[in-house]
Each structure stands twice: as C-alpha cells, then as structure tokens.
Amino acid sequence: MHPEDVPATLAEMERLGRGEASIRFVNRYRRKDGRWATFQWHANAPHDGTILAIAQDITETQQRDEALARRTAVLEAMSEVQRAYISDGLTPPVLQGMLRRLLAASESALGVVATLQPRDGAAPALVVQGWAATDLAVRSIPPFLEQLEAPYGAAVTASQPVRVAPGPDAPLATELPVPVHSLMALPMMGAGGNGAVGVLLLANRPGGYEPGWESLLEPLVSALSGMVHLQERRGRAIALEGEVQWWANLSEAVFDAVALTVITTDAQGAIRYMNPLAARLLGATSLEGSTNLATFHDPAELAAAAAAHQELDGLPPFDQLVAPARTAGGRDQREWTYVSLAGVRYAMRVAMCALRDRRGRTAGWVAVGLELSEARQAAADRTRVAALEAELAGLQRRMRETARISEAVAYVAASRTVSEALAVIGALLPAVFVGHAMPLLVPRAAARG
C-alpha cells in the first residue's frame, strides 16, 4: 500500500470496528512493475465480526478523470489569459491568474512566466513578467533570472523542455524562493520557431511531473509565445507611432514657418495637407479630402502641357500635372500658375516629389511652391541693395580724396619753393591721382623763385 494511504485506510477500518455497516474508500498499491494501482473498496462488517471487502481497480478510470481535469484546467487557464490579453495585454495580474489555475491543476508550489530581455554589454536575461505561489510567505521573486545558471535558463538556451527531479533529500539550489525538488521548464518559442523568447516554469510537484505534461501544456505555451511576440510588436509599433508623430509635428512646424507653399496629396491628387501660406494664397482655409490639387492649376497650362507631350493626351488633369515628375523618376521642378478660389492667379515655381511606401509604390505627392512675383521682387531688391552699397563706397572714397586734397593744399600753400610743393604733393596725393595725368600749373613768379 502507498505509505500516504495507510493512515486513511486504518481510519476507515476503525469505522467498521465501531459498528458502521458499510464504508467506501480508495487507496493505492504498488504493482510488480513498480507502478501504482488505485483500488476502490466497498467493505461491510456482518454481525459475526468478520469483514467482507470487494475491490475494484479504478486506475485507468482515475487516470482518465485526472487527465480530463488537468486538460480542462489548462484550457480554462488558456481561455482566461486570452480574454484578459485582449482587454489588458500580457500584464503581471493576467499571468498570475493563469498561473494560479496551473498550480492547482499540477499540484505545484510555484509558477513563473519570464521573457528574454537584452542587456547592454551582457548576455540576455530572463525577466519575470508574472508569477504565483501557493505559499503566502513568498511575497517576491527576483526580477532577473540568469539565463545559463538555472534549469529554466537551459530550457531557453536549448529551446527544449527541461525536467529536474533531484529528490526530496537533495533539493536543487536555484535563485527561486523555494527549494526545488521537481521542476519543469517549457520554452516559449518565437515566431516561426526561431529561438525561445521566454519560458513557462512550474516547480515542486510531489513525485515529479509525468511525461504527458509537456504535450498537455503545449497549447498554452504556444498561446503565450504568440502573445509575447504580439506584445513586443505592439510596443515597437507604439514607439514608432510616437516617433512618426514627433516628425509630423516637426514637419508641420517647419512648413508653417517657411515662406513656401506646401501641399501634400494622396496618389490620386486629393489634398491631405496645406500649410498656412498655401491655404491663405489659394483662399482655401478648409478643404475636404476629395479636393484635387489640379483644381488650383490653370487648365490652359495643363492642356498646353498635354499638347506638347502627346503621351499626356487623355489623362486626367492631376495625372497631366505629375506626369513629368513620374517620367523623371518621381521629381520635377517647373513653373506653373496657381489659381485661387477667388480667381487670383499666382506665378509659381513648383517642385513635385513622389512620396513612396515601404514597397516603393507611389503613396502620394508633395508640392512645394515659391511665388515668382515675390522671388523676382526679392531679386530686384538684392540688385538695388548692391547698387546702393557700390554708390556708398564711391561716396566714401571721394570724401577721403577730398580730405587728402584739402590737407595737401594747405601744405602746398605754405611751401616756399616749387621743390617743397612737389615734395608735399608726392607724399600726400599719389593715391588720389593714380591713373590720371594731372598737369601742374606753377605761377611764373614761383617758377622764377
């Protein structure tokens, strides 16, 4: 008889001895092959003091019932975590609820779900995402479980289930908060089976875990693997969305500040965005998404472009507009005329550029325009400024020459001889008369002196 069943069996026999007519109980007996058989007993005690007992071998029935109960518990745990994941994601409370079901079904003391996380300058670590324990004294668990120094790390490294059963007298020393007498670690595989992304661990089932537990838990482990993968992708998508929004805000701030019209469209030309200058210029402060960019172009120019290029004949107006850019590989720059909703015409230099998706297909267009009237005025202003600067430089030069001449006249007037006057002129006025043949007029009296 199984040692654990001896006390309960003796207690049932005592009940018969106290006069109870009939009892039912279950116990286990070791077979010759070492396995345990379960018997259900029906015993009674006639008045003559004898005991009559009939036993029925219910081993297979009990095994089926236990297997069904375990399978039901695993399916319920999987359903629970899937429902909770849809609403809350793979949070520690969600994993804790699932693990509690598994602890009850597998007679385990501890359950852990951990995922592989990279670390700067070190090997990846198993980071606990959720855990549960039957011992209320266990209030925390190490958040980082070293990958290579424990059986659960070995499961991740080898991508194969790992079983450990060192026995009750020699528990396994690990970082877990309970001594491990039996342990089962099942790797959670990545998409397409490309390496483990984490591990599901159950520890301390009395007598160890039967071989069938791996296949029993396989659907749940596969579901957890998919959830981990989706959660990672969701996290990356959220981060990417934040980055895209940041760049979008920056682009809008730049577009709003520059003295250029910026208009973006979808692949068919429907306007998606206009910066304030473009909206003000075209008188279109609010536009529906169906408004086409070609609406603001001079139809005669589009027709002339189609006539100059026979391949444009018969194309819709927007296709005529972007055809040169398509021909040039997605970029083109030329002069067009914008026509506002009020009929005002603006001569523009417009750069058209195709916007591509990740497959290289045209997903839209951006048109950046410079109003030529303003550009021409700016060029004229630059020319006028250059002329004024040259005129100012000439005036400053003449003022300096006049000052030197005045100084020289004063010194010449004070000279007593022509030689002294020539020396003064040679010292003060060479820069003034460079390139000029200047006659020197000397009075006769001075010349005679």
CSV table of C-alpha atoms in Angstrom, one decimal, residues 28-444:
chain,number,residue,atom,x,y,z
A,28,ARG,CA,-3.1,2.6,-3.8
A,29,TYR,CA,-1.0,-0.5,-4.1
A,30,ARG,CA,2.4,-1.0,-5.8
A,31,ARG,CA,2.4,-3.4,-8.7
A,32,LYS,CA,5.2,-5.7,-9.6
A,33,ASP,CA,6.4,-3.3,-12.4
A,34,GLY,CA,6.7,-0.6,-9.8
A,35,ARG,CA,3.7,1.5,-10.8
A,36,TRP,CA,0.8,2.3,-8.5
A,37,ALA,CA,-2.7,0.9,-9.0
A,38,THR,CA,-5.7,2.6,-7.5
A,39,PHE,CA,-8.4,0.5,-5.9
A,40,GLN,CA,-11.9,1.5,-4.8
A,41,TRP,CA,-13.1,-0.6,-1.8
A,42,HIS,CA,-16.6,-1.5,-0.7
A,43,ALA,CA,-16.4,-3.1,2.8
A,44,ASN,CA,-19.0,-4.2,5.3
A,45,ALA,CA,-18.9,-6.0,8.7
A,46,PRO,CA,-21.6,-8.6,9.4
A,47,HIS,CA,-22.7,-9.2,13.0
A,48,ASP,CA,-20.4,-12.2,13.4
A,49,GLY,CA,-17.4,-9.8,13.5
A,50,THR,CA,-16.0,-10.7,10.1
A,51,ILE,CA,-15.3,-8.0,7.4
A,52,LEU,CA,-16.2,-8.5,3.8
A,53,ALA,CA,-14.4,-6.2,1.3
A,54,ILE,CA,-14.7,-6.0,-2.5
A,55,ALA,CA,-12.1,-4.0,-4.5
A,56,GLN,CA,-12.4,-2.6,-8.0
A,57,ASP,CA,-9.3,-1.5,-9.9
A,58,ILE,CA,-10.1,2.1,-11.0
A,59,THR,CA,-6.6,3.0,-12.0
A,60,GLU,CA,-7.5,3.7,-15.7
A,61,THR,CA,-10.7,5.5,-14.8
A,62,GLN,CA,-9.0,7.7,-12.3
A,63,GLN,CA,-6.1,8.4,-14.7
A,64,ARG,CA,-8.7,9.4,-17.4
A,65,ASP,CA,-10.6,11.6,-14.9
A,66,GLU,CA,-7.3,13.2,-13.7
A,67,ALA,CA,-6.2,13.8,-17.3
A,68,LEU,CA,-9.5,15.3,-18.2
A,69,ALA,CA,-9.4,17.6,-15.1
A,70,ARG,CA,-5.9,18.7,-16.0
A,71,ARG,CA,-6.8,19.3,-19.6
A,72,THR,CA,-9.9,21.3,-18.6
A,73,ALA,CA,-7.8,23.3,-16.1
A,74,VAL,CA,-5.2,24.1,-18.8
A,75,LEU,CA,-7.9,25.1,-21.4
A,76,GLU,CA,-9.6,27.3,-18.8
A,77,ALA,CA,-6.2,28.9,-18.0
A,78,MET,CA,-5.6,29.5,-21.7
A,79,SER,CA,-9.1,31.0,-22.2
A,80,GLU,CA,-8.6,33.2,-19.2
A,81,VAL,CA,-5.3,34.6,-20.3
A,82,GLN,CA,-6.5,35.1,-23.9
A,83,ARG,CA,-9.6,37.0,-22.8
A,84,ALA,CA,-7.6,39.1,-20.4
A,85,TYR,CA,-4.9,39.7,-23.0
A,86,ILE,CA,-7.4,41.2,-25.5
A,87,SER,CA,-8.6,43.8,-23.0
A,88,ASP,CA,-5.5,44.4,-20.8
A,89,GLY,CA,-2.4,43.0,-22.5
A,90,LEU,CA,0.1,40.5,-21.1
A,91,THR,CA,0.2,42.1,-17.6
A,92,PRO,CA,1.5,40.5,-14.4
A,93,PRO,CA,-2.0,40.2,-12.9
A,94,VAL,CA,-3.2,38.4,-16.1
A,95,LEU,CA,-0.3,36.0,-15.9
A,96,GLN,CA,-0.8,35.5,-12.2
A,97,GLY,CA,-4.4,34.4,-12.7
A,98,MET,CA,-3.4,31.9,-15.3
A,99,LEU,CA,-0.6,30.5,-13.1
A,100,ARG,CA,-2.8,30.0,-10.1
A,101,ARG,CA,-5.0,27.7,-12.2
A,102,LEU,CA,-1.9,25.7,-13.3
A,103,LEU,CA,-0.6,25.5,-9.7
A,104,ALA,CA,-3.9,23.9,-8.6
A,105,ALA,CA,-4.1,21.5,-11.5
A,106,SER,CA,-0.4,20.4,-11.4
A,107,GLU,CA,0.0,20.3,-7.6
A,108,SER,CA,2.9,22.8,-7.9
A,109,ALA,CA,4.2,25.3,-5.4
A,110,LEU,CA,5.5,28.0,-7.7
A,111,GLY,CA,4.8,29.1,-11.3
A,112,VAL,CA,6.8,31.7,-13.3
A,113,VAL,CA,6.5,33.3,-16.7
A,114,ALA,CA,9.7,35.1,-17.8
A,115,THR,CA,10.8,36.6,-21.1
A,116,LEU,CA,14.2,37.2,-22.6
A,117,GLN,CA,15.3,40.8,-22.5
A,118,PRO,CA,18.5,42.3,-23.9
A,119,ARG,CA,21.0,43.9,-21.6
A,120,ASP,CA,23.7,46.4,-22.6
A,121,GLY,CA,27.1,44.7,-22.7
A,122,ALA,CA,25.9,41.4,-21.3
A,123,ALA,CA,24.0,38.3,-22.3
A,124,PRO,CA,20.2,38.5,-22.4
A,125,ALA,CA,18.4,37.9,-19.1
A,126,LEU,CA,15.2,36.2,-18.2
A,127,VAL,CA,12.9,38.9,-16.8
A,128,VAL,CA,9.9,37.8,-14.7
A,129,GLN,CA,6.6,39.0,-16.2
A,130,GLY,CA,4.3,37.2,-13.8
A,131,TRP,CA,4.4,34.7,-11.0
A,132,ALA,CA,2.3,32.9,-8.4
A,133,ALA,CA,3.0,30.7,-5.4
A,134,THR,CA,0.9,28.6,-3.0
A,135,ASP,CA,3.0,29.6,0.0
A,136,LEU,CA,1.7,33.0,1.2
A,137,ALA,CA,5.1,33.7,2.7
A,138,VAL,CA,6.6,34.1,-0.7
A,139,ARG,CA,6.0,37.7,-1.4
A,140,SER,CA,8.5,38.5,-4.1
A,141,ILE,CA,10.6,36.8,-6.7
A,142,PRO,CA,13.9,38.0,-8.3
A,143,PRO,CA,13.0,40.1,-11.4
A,144,PHE,CA,16.1,38.9,-13.3
A,145,LEU,CA,16.8,35.2,-13.7
A,146,GLU,CA,20.2,34.4,-15.1
A,147,GLN,CA,20.0,32.6,-18.4
A,148,LEU,CA,22.6,30.0,-18.2
A,149,GLU,CA,22.9,29.1,-14.5
A,150,ALA,CA,19.5,27.6,-13.9
A,151,PRO,CA,17.3,24.9,-15.5
A,152,TYR,CA,14.8,27.4,-16.8
A,153,GLY,CA,17.7,29.2,-18.5
A,154,ALA,CA,18.8,25.9,-20.0
A,155,ALA,CA,15.3,25.5,-21.5
A,156,VAL,CA,15.7,28.8,-23.2
A,157,THR,CA,19.2,28.1,-24.4
A,158,ALA,CA,18.4,24.7,-25.8
A,159,SER,CA,14.8,25.6,-26.9
A,160,GLN,CA,13.7,22.2,-25.4
A,161,PRO,CA,11.7,21.3,-22.2
A,162,VAL,CA,13.8,20.7,-19.2
A,163,ARG,CA,12.9,18.4,-16.3
A,164,VAL,CA,14.7,18.3,-12.9
A,165,ALA,CA,13.9,15.9,-10.1
A,166,PRO,CA,16.9,15.8,-7.7
A,167,GLY,CA,14.7,14.2,-4.9
A,168,PRO,CA,13.4,15.4,-1.6
A,169,ASP,CA,16.7,14.9,0.3
A,170,ALA,CA,18.8,16.9,-2.2
A,171,PRO,CA,16.8,19.9,-3.4
A,172,LEU,CA,18.2,21.9,-6.3
A,173,ALA,CA,19.8,25.2,-5.4
A,174,THR,CA,18.5,28.0,-7.6
A,175,GLU,CA,17.6,31.7,-7.4
A,176,LEU,CA,14.0,30.7,-6.8
A,177,PRO,CA,12.5,31.5,-3.4
A,178,VAL,CA,11.7,27.8,-2.7
A,179,PRO,CA,13.9,24.7,-2.7
A,180,VAL,CA,13.3,22.8,-6.0
A,181,HIS,CA,12.5,19.1,-5.6
A,182,SER,CA,10.9,18.8,-9.1
A,183,LEU,CA,10.8,21.3,-11.9
A,184,MET,CA,9.5,21.6,-15.4
A,185,ALA,CA,10.5,24.4,-17.7
A,186,LEU,CA,9.0,24.8,-21.2
A,187,PRO,CA,10.4,27.3,-23.6
A,188,MET,CA,8.1,29.8,-25.3
A,189,MET,CA,9.2,29.9,-29.0
A,190,GLY,CA,9.4,33.0,-31.2
A,191,ALA,CA,7.6,33.5,-34.5
A,192,GLY,CA,8.3,30.6,-36.8
A,193,GLY,CA,10.1,28.7,-34.1
A,194,ASN,CA,13.1,30.9,-34.4
A,195,GLY,CA,14.6,30.6,-30.9
A,196,ALA,CA,12.9,30.9,-27.5
A,197,VAL,CA,11.5,34.3,-26.3
A,198,GLY,CA,10.8,33.2,-22.8
A,199,VAL,CA,9.9,30.3,-20.5
A,200,LEU,CA,7.0,28.9,-18.5
A,201,LEU,CA,8.2,27.2,-15.3
A,202,LEU,CA,6.4,25.0,-12.8
A,203,ALA,CA,8.2,23.8,-9.6
A,204,ASN,CA,7.7,21.3,-6.8
A,205,ARG,CA,5.1,18.8,-7.8
A,206,PRO,CA,5.2,15.8,-5.4
A,207,GLY,CA,6.8,12.8,-7.2
A,208,GLY,CA,7.8,14.9,-10.2
A,209,TYR,CA,5.9,15.7,-13.4
A,210,GLU,CA,4.7,12.9,-15.7
A,211,PRO,CA,5.9,12.9,-19.3
A,212,GLY,CA,2.5,13.9,-20.6
A,213,TRP,CA,2.7,17.3,-19.0
A,214,GLU,CA,4.7,18.8,-21.9
A,215,SER,CA,2.1,17.9,-24.5
A,216,LEU,CA,-0.7,18.9,-22.1
A,217,LEU,CA,0.8,22.4,-21.7
A,218,GLU,CA,1.9,22.8,-25.4
A,219,PRO,CA,-1.3,24.7,-26.5
A,220,LEU,CA,-1.0,27.2,-23.6
A,221,VAL,CA,2.8,27.7,-24.2
A,222,SER,CA,2.1,28.3,-27.9
A,223,ALA,CA,-0.6,30.9,-27.0
A,224,LEU,CA,1.8,32.6,-24.5
A,225,SER,CA,4.5,32.7,-27.2
A,226,GLY,CA,2.2,34.4,-29.6
A,227,MET,CA,1.1,36.9,-27.0
A,228,VAL,CA,4.7,37.8,-26.1
A,229,HIS,CA,5.5,38.2,-29.8
A,230,LEU,CA,2.5,40.4,-30.4
A,231,GLN,CA,3.1,42.4,-27.3
A,232,GLU,CA,6.7,43.1,-28.5
A,233,ARG,CA,5.4,44.2,-31.9
A,234,ARG,CA,2.8,46.3,-30.3
A,235,GLY,CA,5.4,48.0,-28.1
A,236,ARG,CA,7.6,48.7,-31.2
A,237,ALA,CA,4.5,50.0,-33.1
A,238,ILE,CA,3.6,52.3,-30.3
A,239,ALA,CA,7.2,53.6,-30.2
A,240,LEU,CA,7.2,54.0,-33.9
A,241,GLU,CA,3.9,55.9,-33.9
A,242,GLY,CA,5.3,58.3,-31.3
A,243,GLU,CA,8.4,58.9,-33.4
A,244,VAL,CA,6.3,59.4,-36.6
A,245,GLN,CA,4.1,61.8,-34.7
A,246,TRP,CA,7.1,63.7,-33.5
A,247,TRP,CA,8.4,64.1,-37.0
A,248,ALA,CA,5.0,65.0,-38.2
A,249,ASN,CA,4.8,67.8,-35.6
A,250,LEU,CA,8.3,69.0,-36.5
A,251,SER,CA,7.5,69.0,-40.3
A,252,GLU,CA,4.3,70.9,-39.7
A,253,ALA,CA,6.1,73.5,-37.6
A,254,VAL,CA,8.8,73.9,-40.3
A,255,PHE,CA,6.2,74.1,-43.1
A,256,ASP,CA,4.2,76.7,-41.2
A,257,ALA,CA,7.3,78.9,-40.7
A,258,VAL,CA,8.8,78.8,-44.2
A,259,ALA,CA,7.9,81.3,-47.0
A,260,LEU,CA,6.9,78.4,-49.3
A,261,THR,CA,3.6,76.8,-50.1
A,262,VAL,CA,3.5,73.1,-49.1
A,263,ILE,CA,0.7,70.9,-50.2
A,264,THR,CA,0.5,67.1,-49.8
A,265,THR,CA,-1.9,64.8,-51.6
A,266,ASP,CA,-2.7,61.1,-51.9
A,267,ALA,CA,-1.8,59.1,-55.0
A,268,GLN,CA,-4.8,60.4,-56.9
A,269,GLY,CA,-4.2,64.0,-56.1
A,270,ALA,CA,-6.7,64.5,-53.2
A,271,ILE,CA,-5.3,67.2,-50.9
A,272,ARG,CA,-4.4,65.9,-47.4
A,273,TYR,CA,-2.5,68.9,-46.0
A,274,MET,CA,-1.9,72.6,-46.9
A,275,ASN,CA,0.4,74.8,-44.8
A,276,PRO,CA,-1.0,78.2,-43.7
A,277,LEU,CA,0.7,80.1,-46.6
A,278,ALA,CA,-0.8,77.8,-49.2
A,279,ALA,CA,-4.2,78.0,-47.6
A,280,ARG,CA,-4.0,81.8,-47.5
A,281,LEU,CA,-2.7,82.1,-51.0
A,282,LEU,CA,-5.4,79.9,-52.5
A,283,GLY,CA,-8.2,81.1,-50.2
A,284,ALA,CA,-8.8,77.5,-49.0
A,285,THR,CA,-8.7,77.6,-45.2
A,286,SER,CA,-10.7,74.3,-45.0
A,287,LEU,CA,-10.8,71.6,-47.7
A,288,GLU,CA,-12.5,68.3,-47.9
A,289,GLY,CA,-10.2,65.3,-48.6
A,290,SER,CA,-11.7,65.0,-52.1
A,291,THR,CA,-10.5,68.4,-53.3
A,292,ASN,CA,-7.9,67.7,-56.0
A,293,LEU,CA,-4.6,69.7,-56.4
A,294,ALA,CA,-5.3,70.1,-60.1
A,295,THR,CA,-8.3,72.2,-59.2
A,296,PHE,CA,-5.9,75.1,-58.3
A,297,HIS,CA,-3.9,74.8,-61.6
A,298,ASP,CA,-4.6,76.8,-64.7
A,299,PRO,CA,-6.5,74.4,-67.0
A,300,ALA,CA,-4.9,76.0,-70.1
A,301,GLU,CA,-1.4,75.3,-68.8
A,302,LEU,CA,-2.3,71.6,-68.2
A,303,ALA,CA,-3.8,71.4,-71.7
A,304,ALA,CA,-0.7,73.0,-73.2
A,305,ALA,CA,1.5,70.5,-71.4
A,306,ALA,CA,-0.7,67.7,-72.8
A,307,ALA,CA,-0.4,69.1,-76.3
A,308,ALA,CA,3.4,69.4,-76.0
A,309,HIS,CA,3.6,65.8,-74.9
A,310,GLN,CA,1.3,63.6,-76.9
A,311,GLU,CA,1.6,60.9,-74.2
A,312,LEU,CA,-0.3,63.2,-71.8
A,313,ASP,CA,-3.4,63.4,-74.1
A,314,GLY,CA,-6.5,62.0,-72.5
A,315,LEU,CA,-5.0,61.8,-69.0
A,316,PRO,CA,-7.0,63.3,-66.0
A,317,PRO,CA,-5.7,66.8,-65.0
A,318,PHE,CA,-3.8,65.6,-62.0
A,319,ASP,CA,-2.0,62.9,-64.0
A,320,GLN,CA,-1.1,65.6,-66.5
A,321,LEU,CA,0.3,67.6,-63.6
A,322,VAL,CA,2.5,64.8,-62.2
A,323,ALA,CA,3.4,63.1,-65.5
A,324,PRO,CA,6.7,65.0,-65.9
A,325,ALA,CA,7.7,64.0,-62.3
A,326,ARG,CA,6.8,60.4,-63.0
A,327,THR,CA,8.9,60.4,-66.1
A,328,ALA,CA,11.8,61.8,-64.2
A,329,GLY,CA,11.7,59.2,-61.5
A,330,GLY,CA,9.4,61.0,-59.1
A,331,ARG,CA,10.8,64.5,-59.0
A,332,ASP,CA,10.2,67.6,-61.2
A,333,GLN,CA,10.5,71.3,-60.9
A,334,ARG,CA,8.9,73.8,-63.3
A,335,GLU,CA,6.8,77.0,-63.4
A,336,TRP,CA,3.0,76.6,-63.0
A,337,THR,CA,0.2,79.1,-62.3
A,338,TYR,CA,-1.9,78.6,-59.2
A,339,VAL,CA,-5.5,79.9,-59.4
A,340,SER,CA,-7.1,80.7,-56.0
A,341,LEU,CA,-10.8,80.0,-55.3
A,342,ALA,CA,-11.3,83.8,-55.8
A,343,GLY,CA,-9.7,83.6,-59.3
A,344,VAL,CA,-6.4,85.3,-58.3
A,345,ARG,CA,-3.5,84.0,-60.4
A,346,TYR,CA,-0.1,83.4,-58.9
A,347,ALA,CA,3.1,82.5,-60.9
A,348,MET,CA,4.8,79.8,-59.0
A,349,ARG,CA,7.9,77.6,-59.2
A,350,VAL,CA,6.7,74.3,-58.0
A,351,ALA,CA,8.8,71.2,-57.0
A,352,MET,CA,6.8,68.0,-57.2
A,353,CYS,CA,8.1,65.0,-55.4
A,354,ALA,CA,6.5,61.5,-55.1
A,355,LEU,CA,6.0,60.0,-51.6
A,356,ARG,CA,6.8,56.3,-51.5
A,357,ASP,CA,5.6,53.5,-49.3
A,358,ARG,CA,7.9,50.8,-47.9
A,359,ARG,CA,7.4,48.8,-51.1
A,360,GLY,CA,8.5,51.7,-53.3
A,361,ARG,CA,5.0,52.4,-54.6
A,362,THR,CA,3.7,56.0,-55.0
A,363,ALA,CA,1.6,56.7,-52.0
A,364,GLY,CA,1.1,60.4,-52.5
A,365,TRP,CA,2.7,63.7,-53.7
A,366,VAL,CA,4.2,66.8,-52.1
A,367,ALA,CA,4.2,70.1,-54.0
A,368,VAL,CA,6.5,72.8,-52.6
A,369,GLY,CA,6.0,76.2,-54.3
A,370,LEU,CA,7.7,79.6,-54.4
A,371,GLU,CA,5.7,82.6,-55.6
A,372,LEU,CA,7.7,84.0,-58.5
A,373,SER,CA,6.4,87.6,-58.1
A,374,GLU,CA,7.9,87.6,-54.6
A,375,ALA,CA,11.1,85.9,-55.8
A,376,ARG,CA,11.5,88.5,-58.6
A,377,GLN,CA,10.9,91.3,-56.2
A,378,ALA,CA,13.4,89.8,-53.8
A,379,ALA,CA,16.0,89.6,-56.7
A,380,ALA,CA,15.3,93.2,-57.7
A,381,ASP,CA,15.7,94.3,-54.0
A,382,ARG,CA,19.0,92.4,-53.9
A,383,THR,CA,20.2,94.2,-57.0
A,384,ARG,CA,19.1,97.6,-55.7
A,385,VAL,CA,20.9,97.0,-52.4
A,386,ALA,CA,24.1,96.0,-54.3
A,387,ALA,CA,23.9,99.3,-56.3
A,388,LEU,CA,23.3,101.4,-53.2
A,389,GLU,CA,26.3,99.7,-51.5
A,390,ALA,CA,28.5,100.5,-54.5
A,391,GLU,CA,27.3,104.1,-54.6
A,392,LEU,CA,28.0,104.5,-50.8
A,393,ALA,CA,31.5,103.0,-51.3
A,394,GLY,CA,32.2,105.6,-54.1
A,395,LEU,CA,31.0,108.4,-52.0
A,396,GLN,CA,33.2,107.4,-49.0
A,397,ARG,CA,36.2,107.2,-51.4
A,398,ARG,CA,35.6,110.7,-52.8
A,399,MET,CA,35.2,112.1,-49.2
A,400,ARG,CA,38.6,110.6,-48.3
A,401,GLU,CA,40.2,112.0,-51.5
A,402,THR,CA,38.7,115.5,-50.8
A,403,ALA,CA,40.1,115.4,-47.3
A,404,ARG,CA,43.6,114.5,-48.6
A,405,ILE,CA,43.5,117.2,-51.3
A,406,SER,CA,42.5,119.8,-48.7
A,407,GLU,CA,45.3,118.8,-46.5
A,408,ALA,CA,47.8,118.9,-49.4
A,409,VAL,CA,46.6,122.4,-50.5
A,410,ALA,CA,47.3,123.7,-47.0
A,411,TYR,CA,50.8,122.3,-47.1
A,412,VAL,CA,51.5,123.5,-50.7
A,413,ALA,CA,50.3,127.0,-49.8
A,414,ALA,CA,52.8,127.0,-47.0
A,415,SER,CA,55.7,125.9,-49.3
A,416,ARG,CA,58.4,128.5,-50.2
A,417,THR,CA,59.6,126.8,-53.4
A,418,VAL,CA,58.3,124.6,-56.2
A,419,SER,CA,60.5,121.8,-54.9
A,420,GLU,CA,58.8,121.9,-51.5
A,421,ALA,CA,55.4,121.9,-53.1
A,422,LEU,CA,56.3,118.9,-55.3
A,423,ALA,CA,57.5,117.0,-52.2
A,424,VAL,CA,54.2,117.6,-50.4
A,425,ILE,CA,52.2,116.5,-53.4
A,426,GLY,CA,54.4,113.4,-53.8
A,427,ALA,CA,53.8,112.5,-50.2
A,428,LEU,CA,50.1,113.2,-49.9
A,429,LEU,CA,48.4,112.8,-53.3
A,430,PRO,CA,49.8,109.8,-55.2
A,431,ALA,CA,46.8,107.6,-54.3
A,432,VAL,CA,44.4,110.3,-55.4
A,433,PHE,CA,45.9,110.8,-58.9
A,434,VAL,CA,46.8,107.2,-59.7
A,435,GLY,CA,45.7,106.5,-63.3
A,436,HIS,CA,45.3,110.3,-64.1
A,437,ALA,CA,47.6,112.6,-66.0
A,438,MET,CA,47.3,115.8,-63.9
A,439,PRO,CA,49.1,119.0,-65.2
A,440,LEU,CA,50.8,121.1,-62.6
A,441,LEU,CA,50.3,124.8,-63.1
A,442,VAL,CA,53.0,127.0,-61.4
A,443,PRO,CA,52.9,130.8,-61.4
A,444,ARG,CA,55.9,132.4,-63.2
